[in-house]
Amino acid sequence: MTFLTNIRDYPWSGLVSGIVPSRLASYLPARFQAKSTQIVPSASIAGNALTVVIAIMSFLASLTAGAVYMVNQSASAWVSDIASEITIELDPLVDAPDIEKKMTLVSLFLAKQKGITEVKPLTAEDSAKLLEPWLGHNAALAELPIPRLIAVEIDRSNPPDIELIKNALTQNFEGVTLDDHGRWQAEIKTLTRSAALGGLAVLALVFAATIAVIVSATRSAMASNREIIEVLHFVGATERFISREFERHFLGLGVRAGLVGAIAAASAFLAMPYVMNLGSGGITEAEMHRLVGPGRLDLWGYLLCFFVVFVVAGLCMITSRLGVIRVLKAYE
Amino acid sequence: MIRFENVGLRYGTGPEILRDVTFHILPGSFHFLTGPSGAGKTSLLRLLFMSIRPSRGLIFVFGENLSELTQGGRAELRRRIGIVFQDFRLLDHLTTWENVALPLRVMGKRESDYRDDVTDLLNWVGLGDRMHAYPEILSGGEKQRAAIARAVIGRPELLLADEPTGNVDPVIANRLLRLFVELNRLGTSVIIATHDYALMDQLDTPRLVLLDGHLQIR
């Protein structure tokens, strides 16, 4: 109950004046403006150094959070894409002269099945093109017995019975096999799970470093404010009053510096697609796209970047309160 | 008002600085606290102001046993005591007016309620034309008067001053002493820690003398 009462009684409107830079504070509505000069000075050398440190750490934390989120999102999309497709393979050596007719028959058969949304037979040229990255573009490809492929898109909300289709194809068409990408899916899932875990580990490390640096920098800044704490204590201020003054100051500092870092990180993500397109293309660019998708963050990704600001500001606030308690303990 | 019973004080594992200190301060009284340098005057003031705890013995402030009080309770009592530090302890980023108003601000009073009181007090201590100046440009005497004004703005029942004339010339020292006497006439109990015998000789008041950690009242 005491905790809830403390939250209710907290001068939340006063926090706004702590967050907004002092030069802009005069434009705030009256109820959000500080009543008089701030007891904790808004600018000091230690405070300025802390602002720079927090801005840099927020930038790194936001960048890491956004990047991990982006990789996870594109990996999930990748797995989802793979899972919603199956491939039918026709052996080119079976019924070779009538392979086109067989392609049509198999396609018609597949189109009639429940849970299949699209059947796309690939031409012999399409199949050959798939081998071009490995064998190159030359006339000899036409001579090779390249399997013919039919790409089948399935309805993920109402999926077909893959085993049933597989058996029906085997019974009705000789040399026709179905690949549900199961093995590849399993490999991709393992890969994405590893990427996600790796990303989370990196994120945890960056956050741990951010917390350590911010706590340390806030403590240093608090040390320079020791005299203020002592004077307030001697003129009869309660621990609660002193804590509030410092919390307001350090919350404002944390939000301002955190926002600078988060906005810088968000700008980096906004610029990423353009930076990626500046490359000369080729396999590197394709791999990059495969890894991070189009290089864009969605709304949740940007919100994650700005969530970092709350964490950073909260850390500053809590550390300052602990700093006040530590100084006052010497007098109790 | 204040009662010490067999109070002893030591810092850490060091020797006992104050031994079996027993005395009683009555409302409206005026005392000098004296003794050679290092005799424990500042430590005794710190005990009176509740910024340290005794190693042994009992201290009663305004009838409250300090050992039974919470942090909030001690802060409440501290508001009834004004203290003047030897090194002034003014906040450099606040003006003289804001420094003097600080005790009222921490009490949660509205500025409109105390604006005139602070200005009147600053005029009374001769700082009417310096109220918007920052401490760093004030002279030693002006800082001392500002520190005294801050100590008395909340109309404390007890005023403690640690060497309040240590940094000023004799003329200013006499003015400050008259200020303390005037506050005492208005009902505030005053304890001034000093080793300035010339200052003490000007008033016929009891002296709390600290010698080798023991307190004598003369």
XYZ file of C-alpha atoms in Angstrom:
550
model
C 0.000 0.000 0.000
C 2.847 2.380 0.902
C 4.444 1.704 -2.483
C 1.180 2.511 -4.281
C 0.732 5.645 -2.174
C 4.261 6.726 -3.065
C 3.493 6.274 -6.769
C 0.211 8.164 -6.442
C 1.761 11.044 -4.502
C 4.819 11.348 -6.729
C 5.021 14.789 -8.420
C 4.815 13.300 -11.936
C 4.005 16.643 -13.573
C 7.307 17.978 -12.206
C 9.205 15.274 -14.072
C 8.295 16.903 -17.392
C 10.283 20.007 -16.503
C 13.232 17.733 -15.706
C 13.077 16.029 -19.101
C 12.696 19.138 -21.251
C 15.932 21.150 -21.714
C 15.937 24.266 -19.498
C 15.926 26.588 -22.528
C 12.628 25.085 -23.730
C 11.032 24.679 -20.286
C 9.494 28.168 -20.402
C 7.274 27.049 -23.302
C 5.671 24.290 -21.202
C 2.163 24.681 -19.753
C 2.297 26.256 -16.280
C 1.524 23.046 -14.398
C 4.532 21.298 -15.930
C 6.967 24.134 -15.251
C 9.441 23.958 -12.380
C 8.315 26.261 -9.585
C 11.794 27.725 -9.034
C 15.458 27.163 -9.785
C 16.318 23.475 -9.763
C 18.023 22.412 -6.563
C 20.227 20.023 -8.544
C 22.122 22.158 -11.115
C 21.176 21.271 -14.676
C 24.716 21.502 -16.052
C 28.018 20.375 -14.637
C 31.154 18.803 -16.082
C 30.290 15.406 -14.576
C 26.701 15.775 -15.817
C 27.826 16.620 -19.358
C 30.194 13.640 -19.433
C 27.375 11.436 -18.183
C 25.075 12.729 -20.944
C 27.627 11.833 -23.622
C 28.244 8.368 -22.114
C 24.507 7.636 -21.856
C 23.859 8.837 -25.422
C 26.616 6.571 -26.791
C 25.537 3.529 -24.763
C 21.875 4.091 -25.715
C 22.901 4.273 -29.357
C 24.787 0.971 -29.109
C 22.011 -0.731 -27.133
C 19.288 0.512 -29.529
C 21.373 -0.504 -32.536
C 21.940 -3.997 -31.125
C 18.291 -4.422 -30.091
C 17.100 -3.276 -33.528
C 19.606 -5.459 -35.402
C 18.740 -8.570 -33.389
C 15.059 -7.877 -33.907
C 15.602 -7.394 -37.654
C 17.556 -10.630 -38.066
C 14.945 -12.549 -36.071
C 12.123 -11.081 -38.122
C 13.734 -11.919 -41.470
C 14.662 -15.411 -40.243
C 11.059 -16.022 -39.180
C 9.800 -14.724 -42.519
C 12.284 -16.964 -44.302
C 11.157 -20.094 -42.415
C 7.547 -19.116 -43.012
C 8.168 -18.747 -46.758
C 9.843 -22.120 -46.945
C 7.107 -23.797 -44.945
C 4.408 -22.501 -47.248
C 5.949 -24.076 -50.349
C 6.519 -27.625 -51.580
C 8.358 -28.668 -54.721
C 7.434 -31.494 -57.123
C 10.335 -32.968 -58.999
C 9.967 -34.931 -62.266
C 12.780 -37.301 -63.220
C 13.891 -36.160 -66.729
C 14.910 -39.704 -67.693
C 11.409 -41.157 -67.162
C 8.931 -40.497 -70.007
C 11.473 -38.082 -71.508
C 9.618 -37.449 -74.790
C 6.297 -36.734 -73.050
C 7.735 -34.749 -70.151
C 5.783 -31.560 -71.023
C 2.499 -33.515 -71.116
C 3.401 -35.145 -67.811
C 4.127 -31.700 -66.327
C 0.645 -30.567 -67.338
C -1.038 -33.680 -65.943
C 0.780 -33.455 -62.638
C 0.003 -29.732 -62.410
C -3.693 -30.359 -63.049
C -3.702 -33.150 -60.473
C -2.096 -30.857 -57.894
C -4.425 -27.954 -58.626
C -7.400 -30.166 -57.747
C -6.050 -30.978 -54.279
C -7.471 -29.237 -51.204
C -5.179 -26.775 -49.420
C -3.163 -25.860 -52.512
C -3.404 -22.231 -53.545
C -1.073 -22.029 -56.503
C 0.669 -24.446 -58.846
C 3.521 -23.007 -60.876
C 5.259 -25.321 -63.357
C 8.818 -24.171 -64.078
C 9.984 -24.296 -67.685
C 13.170 -26.162 -68.660
C 14.876 -22.750 -68.935
C 13.759 -21.832 -65.393
C 15.225 -25.085 -64.060
C 18.467 -24.480 -65.964
C 18.696 -20.973 -64.567
C 18.620 -22.361 -61.049
C 21.862 -24.197 -61.844
C 23.552 -21.188 -63.449
C 25.204 -19.947 -60.210
C 27.084 -23.273 -60.040
C 27.505 -24.333 -63.672
C 27.512 -20.975 -65.432
C 25.531 -19.894 -68.498
C 26.410 -22.145 -71.421
C 24.795 -24.250 -74.109
C 25.894 -27.482 -72.448
C 23.209 -26.985 -69.784
C 20.517 -27.839 -72.359
C 22.144 -31.209 -72.898
C 22.006 -32.151 -69.235
C 19.107 -34.186 -67.861
C 17.899 -31.447 -65.520
C 14.920 -32.420 -63.353
C 11.721 -30.495 -64.082
C 10.164 -28.718 -61.174
C 6.682 -27.592 -60.144
C 6.492 -24.989 -57.364
C 3.381 -25.490 -55.234
C 2.142 -22.928 -52.759
C 0.059 -24.252 -49.918
C -2.600 -22.588 -47.833
C -0.993 -22.374 -44.380
C -4.339 -21.803 -42.686
C -5.775 -24.951 -44.281
C -2.773 -27.107 -45.212
C -3.161 -30.196 -47.407
C -2.281 -33.722 -46.289
C 1.230 -33.836 -47.717
C 1.650 -37.583 -47.132
C -1.585 -38.304 -49.045
C -0.475 -36.201 -52.015
C 2.956 -37.779 -51.930
C 1.479 -41.306 -52.077
C -1.007 -40.345 -54.811
C 1.780 -38.873 -56.970
C 3.964 -41.959 -56.532
C 1.087 -44.276 -57.442
C -0.178 -42.274 -60.450
C 2.996 -40.871 -61.960
C 6.248 -42.711 -62.375
C 9.407 -40.737 -61.543
C 7.569 -37.972 -59.682
C 8.666 -37.089 -56.148
C 7.506 -34.524 -53.625
C 9.901 -32.457 -51.518
C 8.205 -30.740 -48.575
C 11.502 -28.928 -47.675
C 11.315 -30.695 -44.308
C 15.036 -31.300 -44.014
C 15.895 -27.789 -45.125
C 13.265 -26.334 -42.830
C 14.806 -28.176 -39.899
C 18.243 -26.854 -40.836
C 16.938 -23.310 -41.264
C 15.101 -23.508 -37.962
C 18.295 -24.641 -36.234
C 20.183 -21.844 -37.945
C 17.633 -19.159 -37.055
C 17.371 -20.457 -33.489
C 21.156 -20.216 -33.208
C 21.074 -16.721 -34.728
C 18.338 -15.687 -32.297
C 20.207 -17.082 -29.300
C 23.449 -15.496 -30.493
C 21.649 -12.181 -30.985
C 20.105 -12.362 -27.536
C 23.500 -13.149 -26.037
C 25.019 -10.119 -27.782
C 22.045 -8.017 -26.662
C 22.473 -9.222 -23.072
C 26.180 -8.350 -23.180
C 25.521 -4.884 -24.610
C 22.815 -4.275 -22.005
C 25.070 -5.480 -19.207
C 27.822 -3.141 -20.434
C 25.290 -0.298 -20.765
C 24.019 -0.871 -17.228
C 27.547 -1.029 -15.806
C 28.686 2.110 -17.619
C 25.547 4.098 -16.790
C 25.547 3.076 -13.127
C 29.223 3.942 -12.850
C 28.855 7.293 -14.655
C 25.763 8.218 -12.616
C 27.633 7.406 -9.396
C 30.460 9.705 -10.483
C 27.984 12.469 -11.253
C 26.303 11.873 -7.891
C 29.654 12.187 -6.106
C 29.972 15.722 -7.450
C 26.545 16.478 -5.980
C 27.409 15.211 -2.509
C 27.545 18.724 -1.047
C 24.024 19.464 -2.290
C 22.725 16.294 -0.630
C 24.440 17.255 2.631
C 23.094 20.815 2.615
C 19.569 19.612 1.863
C 19.890 17.094 4.673
C 21.081 19.773 7.113
C 18.251 22.173 6.276
C 15.751 19.459 7.182
C 14.933 17.811 3.839
C 13.671 14.254 4.111
C 15.283 11.406 2.179
C 12.162 11.346 0.022
C 12.479 15.019 -0.909
C 16.188 14.728 -1.767
C 15.612 11.508 -3.737
C 12.851 13.148 -5.767
C 15.016 16.127 -6.656
C 17.812 13.864 -7.870
C 15.484 11.368 -9.545
C 13.856 14.190 -11.493
C 17.232 15.525 -12.557
C 18.709 12.166 -13.564
C 15.507 10.940 -15.212
C 15.530 14.070 -17.374
C 19.192 13.596 -18.178
C 18.635 9.901 -18.983
C 15.633 10.561 -21.226
C 17.365 13.365 -23.132
C 20.620 11.456 -23.648
C 18.771 8.172 -24.283
C 16.620 9.850 -26.919
C 19.694 11.196 -28.698
C 21.118 7.641 -28.817
C 17.818 6.036 -29.868
C 17.155 8.648 -32.574
C 20.682 8.149 -33.922
C 20.116 4.370 -34.004
C 16.668 4.783 -35.641
C 18.249 7.073 -38.253
C 20.877 4.410 -38.942
C 18.107 1.844 -39.524
C 16.202 4.285 -41.758
C 19.323 4.821 -43.850
C 20.233 1.120 -43.992
C 18.205 0.155 -47.137
C 19.799 3.018 -49.045
C 23.266 2.116 -47.803
C 22.669 -1.528 -48.809
C 21.607 -0.440 -52.301
C 24.787 1.592 -52.676
C 26.725 -1.688 -52.963
C 27.653 -3.064 -56.338
C 25.179 -5.937 -56.047
C 26.115 -9.560 -56.585
C 26.283 -12.332 -54.061
C 27.261 -10.108 -51.123
C 24.198 -7.938 -51.476
C 21.965 -10.991 -51.976
C 23.361 -12.627 -48.863
C 22.910 -9.400 -46.933
C 19.272 -9.228 -47.984
C 18.793 -12.850 -47.005
C 20.281 -12.151 -43.588
C 18.518 -8.922 -42.662
C 15.676 -8.905 -45.189
C 15.125 -5.616 -46.978
C 17.075 -3.850 -44.189
C 14.025 -2.088 -42.782
C 12.696 -2.110 -39.236
C 8.965 -2.336 -38.720
C 7.100 -0.246 -36.142
C 7.790 -2.745 -33.358
C 11.478 -2.614 -34.160
C 11.518 1.179 -33.814
C 9.482 0.935 -30.603
C 12.102 -1.498 -29.287
C 14.796 1.132 -29.962
C 12.821 3.691 -27.986
C 12.098 1.187 -25.210
C 15.836 1.327 -24.565
C 15.351 5.007 -23.593
C 12.969 4.013 -20.789
C 15.366 1.379 -19.514
C 18.296 3.827 -19.575
C 16.304 6.636 -17.920
C 14.999 4.218 -15.270
C 18.555 3.083 -14.543
C 19.742 6.666 -14.074
C 16.804 7.381 -11.793
C 17.300 4.286 -9.611
C 21.069 4.778 -9.407
C 20.645 8.396 -8.322
C 18.199 7.330 -5.597
C 20.642 4.698 -4.340
C 23.373 7.358 -4.428
C 21.287 9.672 -2.250
C 20.554 6.854 0.200
C 24.253 5.965 0.378
C 25.276 9.567 1.147
C 22.530 9.994 3.750
C 23.409 6.702 5.423
C 26.653 8.327 6.564
C 24.584 10.739 8.647
C 22.214 8.228 10.191
C 14.710 21.286 25.163
C 18.004 19.364 24.788
C 19.268 16.816 27.299
C 22.491 14.820 27.143
C 22.928 11.954 29.606
C 26.382 10.368 29.935
C 27.040 10.743 26.225
C 30.249 9.333 24.832
C 31.533 9.556 21.259
C 34.299 7.847 19.373
C 34.912 7.603 15.632
C 35.423 4.012 14.577
C 37.924 2.304 16.852
C 39.686 5.590 17.760
C 39.896 7.132 21.233
C 36.792 8.565 22.903
C 36.460 12.235 21.915
C 33.569 13.015 24.250
C 33.227 11.301 27.639
C 30.233 11.228 29.941
C 28.865 14.496 28.607
C 25.780 15.523 30.570
C 23.972 18.841 30.258
C 20.557 20.407 29.760
C 19.661 23.284 27.440
C 16.522 25.218 28.406
C 14.210 27.007 25.966
C 15.228 30.629 25.322
C 18.763 30.153 26.694
C 22.044 31.438 25.227
C 25.250 29.405 25.554
C 28.766 29.602 24.244
C 30.456 26.272 23.550
C 34.198 26.635 23.871
C 37.430 24.774 24.381
C 40.798 24.389 22.683
C 41.046 23.328 19.043
C 40.312 19.632 18.654
C 38.445 19.492 21.972
C 35.328 18.152 20.219
C 33.209 21.304 19.786
C 32.209 20.467 16.224
C 31.516 16.832 17.186
C 29.239 18.005 20.004
C 27.413 20.300 17.562
C 27.037 17.384 15.142
C 25.507 15.313 17.936
C 23.148 18.186 18.742
C 22.211 18.400 15.093
C 21.700 14.640 14.798
C 24.174 14.214 11.966
C 26.057 11.570 13.947
C 25.024 9.098 16.640
C 26.683 8.832 20.064
C 28.709 5.744 20.911
C 26.933 5.587 24.242
C 24.536 7.551 26.425
C 21.187 9.136 25.699
C 20.279 12.308 23.821
C 16.830 13.874 24.079
C 15.945 16.595 21.557
C 12.632 18.420 22.068
C 11.684 15.593 24.434
C 12.349 12.846 21.870
C 14.868 10.082 22.505
C 17.029 10.162 19.357
C 17.834 6.460 19.523
C 14.142 5.683 19.040
C 13.538 8.023 16.098
C 13.276 7.060 12.432
C 15.096 8.915 9.642
C 11.893 10.838 8.886
C 11.451 11.675 12.565
C 14.972 13.085 12.797
C 14.380 15.172 9.634
C 11.262 16.616 11.303
C 13.258 17.576 14.411
C 16.070 19.001 12.286
C 13.596 21.486 10.825
C 13.208 22.928 14.311
C 16.957 23.522 14.513
C 18.963 26.015 12.491
C 22.668 25.472 11.919
C 25.405 27.825 10.751
C 28.473 26.050 9.440
C 31.977 27.348 9.753
C 32.395 26.938 5.980
C 28.914 28.397 5.256
C 27.777 25.535 2.969
C 25.877 27.770 0.567
C 24.916 26.214 -2.781
C 26.857 28.003 -5.506
C 24.249 27.573 -8.245
C 21.512 29.247 -6.187
C 21.290 32.990 -5.523
C 21.569 34.348 -1.991
C 17.781 34.671 -1.864
C 17.293 31.066 -3.038
C 19.866 29.776 -0.544
C 18.116 31.505 2.322
C 14.712 30.233 1.150
C 15.945 26.635 0.900
C 14.710 25.421 4.334
C 11.205 26.700 3.554
C 11.307 25.100 0.126
C 12.195 21.676 1.528
C 9.309 22.051 3.974
C 7.052 22.131 0.926
C 5.918 25.747 1.380
C 4.837 27.767 -1.627
C 7.165 30.516 -2.791
C 4.355 33.066 -2.739
C 3.909 32.366 0.991
C 7.510 33.094 1.969
C 8.745 35.514 -0.693
C 8.364 38.616 1.520
C 9.720 36.880 4.650
C 12.962 35.942 2.884
C 13.374 39.442 1.442
C 12.695 41.069 4.836
C 15.220 38.801 6.574
C 17.878 39.525 3.967
C 17.287 43.242 4.477
C 17.554 42.727 8.244
C 20.947 41.013 7.964
C 22.152 43.729 5.585
C 22.053 41.692 2.371
C 19.085 43.457 0.770
C 21.189 44.606 -2.157
C 22.905 41.215 -2.570
C 19.893 38.918 -2.657
C 20.254 38.123 -6.387
C 24.016 37.605 -6.181
C 25.548 34.134 -6.266
C 27.664 33.008 -3.271
C 30.922 32.967 -5.196
C 30.899 36.783 -5.505
C 29.953 37.410 -1.850
C 32.587 38.383 0.714
C 33.270 36.146 3.730
C 31.093 38.311 5.979
C 28.254 38.359 3.469
C 28.400 34.590 3.119
C 28.331 34.245 6.891
C 25.254 36.478 7.155
C 23.560 34.570 4.334
C 24.297 31.300 6.154
C 22.834 32.738 9.370
C 19.764 33.980 7.514
C 19.274 30.481 6.060
C 19.583 28.987 9.529
C 16.924 31.251 11.055
C 14.423 31.652 8.184
C 12.407 28.672 9.401
C 12.102 30.318 12.887
C 14.024 27.501 14.592
C 13.620 26.857 18.288
C 17.342 26.191 18.566
C 20.184 27.830 16.638
C 23.606 26.170 16.466
C 26.547 28.108 15.075
C 30.015 26.685 14.508
C 32.683 29.416 14.734
C 30.331 31.955 13.128
C 32.867 34.771 13.543
C 35.906 32.775 12.509
C 36.081 34.232 8.996
C 35.115 37.843 9.643
C 36.751 40.950 11.080
C 35.898 42.149 14.636
C 33.371 44.741 13.413
C 31.383 42.153 11.464
C 31.824 39.696 14.368
C 30.129 42.167 16.731
C 27.297 42.736 14.257
C 26.772 38.987 13.963
C 26.778 38.621 17.750
C 24.100 41.324 18.039
C 22.114 39.392 15.454
C 22.276 36.220 17.577
C 21.299 38.155 20.698
C 18.336 39.635 18.867
C 17.235 36.175 17.711
C 17.579 34.924 21.286
C 15.350 37.777 22.505
C 12.760 36.616 19.974
C 12.721 33.208 21.708
C 15.320 31.113 19.899
C 17.786 29.183 22.059
C 21.321 29.800 20.811
C 24.512 27.745 21.125
C 27.616 29.302 19.591
C 30.770 27.224 19.296
C 33.775 29.543 19.408
C 37.222 30.017 20.874
C 37.018 33.801 20.496
C 37.232 34.930 24.139
C 36.793 38.592 23.188
C 33.446 37.704 21.697
C 32.382 35.626 24.706
C 33.397 38.372 27.130
C 30.806 40.678 25.601
C 27.948 38.614 27.016
C 27.278 37.315 30.471
C 26.035 33.891 29.460
C 26.857 30.321 30.546
C 29.781 28.663 28.823
C 29.964 24.980 27.974
C 33.679 24.259 28.153
C 35.116 21.114 26.602
C 38.417 19.870 28.023
C 39.856 16.425 27.344
C 36.475 15.187 26.216
C 34.725 16.282 29.425
C 32.180 19.090 29.557
C 32.084 21.716 32.282
C 29.500 24.461 32.606
C 30.902 27.792 33.786
